């Protein structure tokens, strides 16, 4: 239930811009294929939320193809639904939609799990390998955008998730405004130097953040929880300039980790990242003392801008 920053956009352009980050987030053994539908109508969505949803599906697909690898296909199309369509978890009403299919040829999902995969904390991963929030996050983003999501899977053959987003007829004023914003956006140098510790238990968010920051010139050490962060720091001789940490994590949470690290380095700069409202832990925030906040979901530009600002 986050505040949406909806804008009228082309799914083709969004995926074209976002595909290089998808490519970096999947293993070398996985090939990304982008198949764009022709003359697709506009959609009105929060760009960063939709990118987060697609990234989560891509990381799940990558994990399903771990070992021998495979092909991750992202395909867009116009989907016209004439009568209510049952997906197994919900019913999609008639209408004109844009379909975004994310397919893999991995291990597939057992039938017994298909109706539960969007539940918060439901996970088939081993303990410590994930929170089980990836697909429920995708579901929440799609529903909040006014869309629907369906899954089709066969064990041993692969899985396809299809996001249905309602088409949007943009007015001439909206299209002109979108173009004006794009043309007026000032370009800013977001490159920098320094060593950053990124602590995040959601694989998709951590992978996206680390790759993005490395592309801007930073050295990034990754950890998937508080305990792992302490282990990573014990094994490195690098001087950390900034810690970027999720707030809510199993075991040692973000604020506790930062308090522990600041016992040795009181001036350590910190950016907390979270999908929860900033007010829920405002006591931990003190920008004058080097503790900042970045709400999820964030774009590469949001993250790089915040890091540049803090460092």
Tab-separated table of C-alpha atoms in Angstrom:
chain	number	residue	atom	x	y	z
A	1	UNK	CA	0.000	0.000	0.000
A	2	UNK	CA	2.555	2.490	-1.140
A	3	UNK	CA	1.996	5.847	-2.782
A	4	UNK	CA	1.905	5.345	-6.539
A	5	UNK	CA	3.685	7.757	-8.882
A	6	UNK	CA	1.692	6.749	-11.925
A	7	UNK	CA	2.659	7.931	-15.390
A	8	UNK	CA	1.515	7.176	-18.904
A	9	UNK	CA	4.158	5.112	-20.664
A	10	UNK	CA	4.939	2.519	-23.282
A	11	UNK	CA	5.689	-0.972	-21.970
A	12	UNK	CA	7.960	-1.493	-24.999
A	13	UNK	CA	10.130	1.498	-24.049
A	14	UNK	CA	10.141	0.532	-20.361
A	15	UNK	CA	11.409	-2.972	-21.121
A	16	UNK	CA	13.945	-1.699	-23.635
A	17	UNK	CA	15.462	0.585	-21.000
A	18	UNK	CA	15.171	-1.997	-18.208
A	19	UNK	CA	16.420	-5.057	-20.112
A	20	UNK	CA	20.120	-4.354	-19.470
A	21	UNK	CA	19.510	-4.510	-15.713
A	22	UNK	CA	17.559	-7.730	-16.155
A	23	UNK	CA	20.479	-9.172	-18.131
A	24	UNK	CA	22.903	-8.291	-15.330
A	25	UNK	CA	20.619	-9.850	-12.710
A	26	UNK	CA	20.471	-13.297	-14.275
A	27	UNK	CA	23.347	-15.729	-14.506
A	28	UNK	CA	25.556	-16.169	-17.568
A	29	UNK	CA	23.871	-19.525	-18.170
A	30	UNK	CA	20.483	-17.868	-18.602
A	31	UNK	CA	19.671	-16.138	-21.899
A	32	UNK	CA	17.199	-13.233	-21.909
A	33	UNK	CA	14.822	-13.011	-24.865
A	34	UNK	CA	12.642	-9.917	-25.237
A	35	UNK	CA	9.641	-10.298	-27.553
A	36	UNK	CA	7.719	-7.050	-28.026
A	37	UNK	CA	4.168	-6.954	-29.335
A	38	UNK	CA	3.367	-4.504	-32.132
A	39	UNK	CA	1.543	-1.195	-31.741
A	40	UNK	CA	0.775	-1.743	-28.079
A	41	UNK	CA	-1.447	0.849	-26.406
A	42	UNK	CA	-0.232	2.861	-23.418
A	43	UNK	CA	-0.485	1.856	-19.780
A	44	UNK	CA	-0.638	4.057	-16.695
A	45	UNK	CA	1.569	2.639	-13.952
A	46	UNK	CA	4.231	3.454	-11.406
A	47	UNK	CA	7.352	2.712	-13.457
A	48	UNK	CA	9.538	1.725	-10.502
A	49	UNK	CA	6.891	-0.565	-9.015
A	50	UNK	CA	6.393	-2.371	-12.317
A	51	UNK	CA	10.167	-2.736	-12.761
A	52	UNK	CA	10.336	-4.222	-9.258
A	53	UNK	CA	7.612	-6.749	-10.119
A	54	UNK	CA	9.332	-7.811	-13.353
A	55	UNK	CA	12.704	-8.017	-11.595
A	56	UNK	CA	11.258	-10.298	-8.899
A	57	UNK	CA	9.767	-12.605	-11.537
A	58	UNK	CA	13.067	-12.653	-13.431
A	59	UNK	CA	15.076	-13.575	-10.317
A	60	UNK	CA	12.595	-16.364	-9.498
A	61	UNK	CA	12.956	-17.644	-13.068
A	62	UNK	CA	16.752	-17.526	-12.757
A	63	UNK	CA	16.588	-19.594	-9.572
A	64	UNK	CA	14.249	-22.106	-11.248
A	65	UNK	CA	16.890	-22.613	-13.951
A	66	UNK	CA	19.858	-22.858	-11.581
A	67	UNK	CA	22.355	-25.497	-12.689
A	68	UNK	CA	22.091	-26.035	-16.426
A	69	UNK	CA	20.615	-22.605	-17.159
A	70	UNK	CA	17.970	-21.904	-19.773
A	71	UNK	CA	15.989	-19.152	-21.465
A	72	UNK	CA	14.113	-16.347	-19.734
A	73	UNK	CA	11.513	-14.874	-22.077
A	74	UNK	CA	9.723	-11.583	-21.476
A	75	UNK	CA	6.929	-11.154	-24.009
A	76	UNK	CA	4.389	-8.362	-24.396
A	77	UNK	CA	1.101	-8.465	-26.263
A	78	UNK	CA	-2.403	-7.030	-26.503
A	79	UNK	CA	-4.834	-9.230	-24.587
A	80	UNK	CA	-8.579	-8.787	-25.257
A	81	UNK	CA	-10.709	-10.706	-22.766
A	82	UNK	CA	-14.337	-11.085	-23.918
A	83	UNK	CA	-15.719	-12.936	-20.897
A	84	UNK	CA	-14.564	-13.458	-17.292
A	85	UNK	CA	-11.359	-15.518	-17.250
A	86	UNK	CA	-10.521	-17.710	-14.247
A	87	UNK	CA	-6.790	-17.893	-13.489
A	88	UNK	CA	-6.880	-20.328	-10.581
A	89	UNK	CA	-6.331	-17.624	-7.976
A	90	UNK	CA	-8.747	-14.941	-9.270
A	91	UNK	CA	-11.107	-14.000	-12.091
A	92	UNK	CA	-10.104	-11.392	-14.678
A	93	UNK	CA	-13.076	-9.315	-15.871
A	94	UNK	CA	-13.631	-8.626	-19.586
A	95	UNK	CA	-11.582	-5.781	-21.000
A	96	UNK	CA	-8.600	-4.701	-23.069
A	97	UNK	CA	-5.261	-5.409	-21.415
A	98	UNK	CA	-1.550	-5.355	-22.034
A	99	UNK	CA	-0.073	-8.769	-21.269
A	100	UNK	CA	3.461	-9.158	-19.900
A	101	UNK	CA	4.565	-12.795	-19.888
A	102	UNK	CA	7.665	-13.835	-17.966
A	103	UNK	CA	8.537	-17.433	-18.876
A	104	UNK	CA	11.291	-19.888	-17.996
A	105	UNK	CA	12.074	-23.486	-18.891
A	106	UNK	CA	13.105	-24.398	-15.367
A	107	UNK	CA	11.944	-26.919	-12.790
A	108	UNK	CA	8.320	-25.749	-12.653
A	109	UNK	CA	6.008	-25.378	-9.668
A	110	UNK	CA	4.175	-28.329	-8.068
A	111	UNK	CA	0.379	-28.150	-8.546
A	112	UNK	CA	-0.204	-28.111	-4.781
A	113	UNK	CA	1.771	-24.871	-4.498
A	114	UNK	CA	0.184	-22.956	-7.386
A	115	UNK	CA	-2.678	-21.560	-5.313
A	116	UNK	CA	-0.369	-20.497	-2.464
A	117	UNK	CA	2.598	-18.872	-4.199
A	118	UNK	CA	1.260	-15.321	-3.813
A	119	UNK	CA	0.774	-15.689	-0.040
A	120	UNK	CA	3.158	-13.607	2.099
A	121	UNK	CA	5.996	-15.707	3.557
A	122	UNK	CA	5.128	-18.811	1.523
A	123	UNK	CA	8.434	-20.128	0.215
A	124	UNK	CA	9.879	-23.374	-1.083
A	125	UNK	CA	13.447	-22.186	-0.534
A	126	UNK	CA	15.669	-23.483	2.236
A	127	UNK	CA	15.763	-21.534	5.477
A	128	UNK	CA	17.944	-18.450	5.088
A	129	UNK	CA	17.653	-18.376	1.275
A	130	UNK	CA	14.758	-15.924	1.072
A	131	UNK	CA	11.856	-14.388	2.937
A	132	UNK	CA	9.113	-15.648	0.624
A	133	UNK	CA	8.019	-12.066	-0.043
A	134	UNK	CA	9.033	-11.919	-3.721
A	135	UNK	CA	5.798	-13.145	-5.319
A	136	UNK	CA	3.508	-11.531	-2.762
A	137	UNK	CA	5.278	-8.248	-3.550
A	138	UNK	CA	4.619	-8.828	-7.263
A	139	UNK	CA	0.969	-9.617	-6.516
A	140	UNK	CA	0.580	-6.469	-4.404
A	141	UNK	CA	2.123	-4.229	-7.057
A	142	UNK	CA	-0.030	-5.688	-9.837
A	143	UNK	CA	-3.247	-5.401	-7.808
A	144	UNK	CA	-2.459	-1.862	-6.685
A	145	UNK	CA	-1.955	-0.931	-10.343
A	146	UNK	CA	-5.432	-2.254	-11.173
A	147	UNK	CA	-4.118	-5.356	-12.910
A	148	UNK	CA	-4.189	-9.123	-12.523
A	149	UNK	CA	-1.626	-11.918	-12.546
A	150	UNK	CA	-1.914	-15.536	-13.635
A	151	UNK	CA	0.524	-18.437	-13.449
A	152	UNK	CA	0.818	-21.548	-15.591
A	153	UNK	CA	3.395	-24.180	-14.726
A	154	UNK	CA	4.354	-27.761	-15.413
A	155	UNK	CA	6.928	-29.587	-13.329
A	156	UNK	CA	10.105	-30.247	-15.282
A	157	UNK	CA	9.082	-27.984	-18.174
A	158	UNK	CA	8.833	-24.457	-16.839
A	159	UNK	CA	6.626	-21.644	-15.618
A	160	UNK	CA	4.909	-18.623	-17.151
A	161	UNK	CA	3.637	-15.675	-15.140
A	162	UNK	CA	1.327	-13.324	-17.047
A	163	UNK	CA	0.632	-9.813	-15.799
A	164	UNK	CA	-2.523	-8.212	-17.208
A	165	UNK	CA	-2.544	-4.406	-17.045
A	166	UNK	CA	-5.524	-2.381	-18.295
A	167	UNK	CA	-4.807	-0.388	-21.433
A	168	UNK	CA	-4.938	3.367	-20.955
A	169	UNK	CA	-6.145	5.885	-23.496
A	170	UNK	CA	-3.887	8.862	-22.863
A	171	UNK	CA	-5.150	12.328	-23.713
A	172	UNK	CA	-3.106	14.589	-25.960
A	173	UNK	CA	-2.370	16.750	-22.909
A	174	UNK	CA	-0.999	13.768	-20.968
A	175	UNK	CA	1.189	12.685	-23.871
A	176	UNK	CA	2.509	16.234	-24.282
A	177	UNK	CA	3.202	16.495	-20.549
A	178	UNK	CA	5.067	13.167	-20.532
A	179	UNK	CA	7.203	14.321	-23.460
A	180	UNK	CA	7.915	17.680	-21.809
A	181	UNK	CA	9.045	16.049	-18.564
A	182	UNK	CA	11.388	13.724	-20.485
A	183	UNK	CA	12.904	16.624	-22.408
A	184	UNK	CA	13.321	18.891	-19.377
A	185	UNK	CA	14.859	16.300	-17.062
A	186	UNK	CA	18.409	17.541	-16.394
A	187	UNK	CA	21.198	15.025	-16.796
A	188	UNK	CA	23.344	14.745	-13.696
A	189	UNK	CA	26.639	12.977	-13.181
A	190	UNK	CA	25.783	10.169	-10.756
A	191	UNK	CA	29.156	8.425	-10.814
A	192	UNK	CA	31.237	8.254	-7.664
A	193	UNK	CA	33.842	6.369	-5.674
A	194	UNK	CA	33.877	4.633	-2.325
A	195	UNK	CA	33.151	1.277	-0.695
A	196	UNK	CA	29.536	0.447	0.124
A	197	UNK	CA	28.103	-2.398	2.217
A	198	UNK	CA	24.654	-3.335	0.871
A	199	UNK	CA	22.554	-5.433	3.274
A	200	UNK	CA	19.258	-6.709	1.850
A	201	UNK	CA	17.545	-10.088	2.259
A	202	UNK	CA	15.500	-9.846	-0.954
A	203	UNK	CA	17.717	-11.199	-3.746
A	204	UNK	CA	16.112	-9.099	-6.486
A	205	UNK	CA	16.519	-5.795	-4.645
A	206	UNK	CA	20.097	-6.573	-3.541
A	207	UNK	CA	21.187	-7.729	-7.006
A	208	UNK	CA	19.605	-4.716	-8.702
A	209	UNK	CA	21.131	-2.282	-6.190
A	210	UNK	CA	24.616	-3.768	-6.273
A	211	UNK	CA	24.796	-3.899	-10.063
A	212	UNK	CA	23.471	-0.355	-10.346
A	213	UNK	CA	26.014	1.074	-7.917
A	214	UNK	CA	28.941	-0.812	-9.463
A	215	UNK	CA	27.953	0.611	-12.842
A	216	UNK	CA	28.410	4.079	-11.303
A	217	UNK	CA	31.929	3.310	-10.065
A	218	UNK	CA	31.384	2.208	-6.462
A	219	UNK	CA	32.845	-0.895	-4.813
A	220	UNK	CA	29.988	-2.912	-3.337
A	221	UNK	CA	30.095	-5.649	-0.705
A	222	UNK	CA	26.843	-7.637	-0.474
A	223	UNK	CA	25.180	-9.338	2.489
A	224	UNK	CA	21.751	-10.985	2.722
A	225	UNK	CA	21.138	-10.308	6.433
A	226	UNK	CA	22.671	-8.687	9.515
A	227	UNK	CA	24.689	-11.707	10.605
A	228	UNK	CA	26.066	-12.159	7.081
A	229	UNK	CA	27.013	-8.460	7.016
A	230	UNK	CA	29.192	-8.903	10.102
A	231	UNK	CA	30.852	-11.945	8.496
A	232	UNK	CA	31.517	-10.018	5.270
A	233	UNK	CA	33.076	-7.129	7.193
A	234	UNK	CA	35.292	-9.476	9.211
A	235	UNK	CA	36.688	-10.951	5.979
A	236	UNK	CA	37.504	-7.684	4.212
A	237	UNK	CA	40.238	-5.139	4.702
A	238	UNK	CA	38.285	-2.419	2.897
A	239	UNK	CA	37.223	0.713	4.743
A	240	UNK	CA	33.465	1.037	4.356
A	241	UNK	CA	32.264	4.545	3.481
A	242	UNK	CA	28.529	3.850	3.519
A	243	UNK	CA	26.107	1.173	4.709
A	244	UNK	CA	22.839	0.699	2.803
A	245	UNK	CA	20.601	-1.603	4.825
A	246	UNK	CA	17.069	-2.905	4.765
A	247	UNK	CA	15.242	-2.178	8.010
A	248	UNK	CA	13.202	-5.345	8.573
A	249	UNK	CA	15.289	-8.524	8.365
A	250	UNK	CA	15.256	-11.825	10.257
A	251	UNK	CA	17.767	-11.996	13.125
A	252	UNK	CA	19.768	-8.787	13.363
A	253	UNK	CA	17.618	-6.056	11.802
A	254	UNK	CA	18.937	-2.921	10.096
A	255	UNK	CA	18.885	-0.483	13.035
A	256	UNK	CA	20.514	-3.050	15.354
A	257	UNK	CA	23.247	-3.769	12.791
A	258	UNK	CA	23.984	-0.067	12.353
A	259	UNK	CA	24.193	0.507	16.119
A	260	UNK	CA	26.711	-2.362	16.342
A	261	UNK	CA	28.821	-0.981	13.467
A	262	UNK	CA	28.767	2.541	14.853
A	263	UNK	CA	30.301	1.346	18.110
A	264	UNK	CA	33.543	0.944	16.119
A	265	UNK	CA	32.919	3.766	13.611
A	266	UNK	CA	30.559	6.420	15.062
A	267	UNK	CA	30.697	8.603	11.940
A	268	UNK	CA	29.630	5.772	9.578
A	269	UNK	CA	27.110	7.021	7.013
A	270	UNK	CA	23.893	5.043	6.604
A	271	UNK	CA	20.951	4.784	4.208
A	272	UNK	CA	18.019	2.705	5.420
A	273	UNK	CA	15.824	1.242	2.664
A	274	UNK	CA	12.323	-0.030	3.307
A	275	UNK	CA	8.866	-0.449	1.848
A	276	UNK	CA	7.386	0.559	5.192
A	277	UNK	CA	6.489	4.120	6.056
A	278	UNK	CA	9.373	6.254	7.249
A	279	UNK	CA	7.372	7.289	10.318
A	280	UNK	CA	7.398	3.764	11.764
A	281	UNK	CA	11.043	4.098	12.767
A	282	UNK	CA	11.659	7.827	12.572
A	283	UNK	CA	13.594	7.656	15.856
A	284	UNK	CA	16.371	5.833	13.990
A	285	UNK	CA	16.686	8.603	11.357
A	286	UNK	CA	19.001	11.521	11.888
A	287	UNK	CA	20.305	13.060	8.673
A	288	UNK	CA	22.507	15.481	10.575
A	289	UNK	CA	24.185	12.441	12.094
A	290	UNK	CA	24.492	10.632	8.757
A	291	UNK	CA	21.396	8.395	8.853
A	292	UNK	CA	19.156	8.712	5.772
A	293	UNK	CA	16.133	6.949	4.256
A	294	UNK	CA	15.199	5.718	0.767
A	295	UNK	CA	11.724	4.203	0.236
A	296	UNK	CA	11.190	1.039	-1.815
A	297	UNK	CA	10.718	0.499	-4.640
A	298	UNK	CA	13.445	2.768	-6.010
A	299	UNK	CA	14.975	3.193	-9.439
A	300	UNK	CA	18.663	3.123	-10.349
A	301	UNK	CA	18.544	6.910	-10.571
A	302	UNK	CA	16.871	7.228	-7.143
A	303	UNK	CA	19.519	5.016	-5.540
A	304	UNK	CA	22.509	6.614	-7.276
A	305	UNK	CA	21.197	10.113	-6.510
A	306	UNK	CA	20.737	9.304	-2.817
A	307	UNK	CA	24.209	7.737	-2.532
A	308	UNK	CA	25.808	10.709	-4.270
A	309	UNK	CA	23.934	13.072	-1.948
A	310	UNK	CA	25.023	11.204	1.204
A	311	UNK	CA	28.662	10.677	0.195
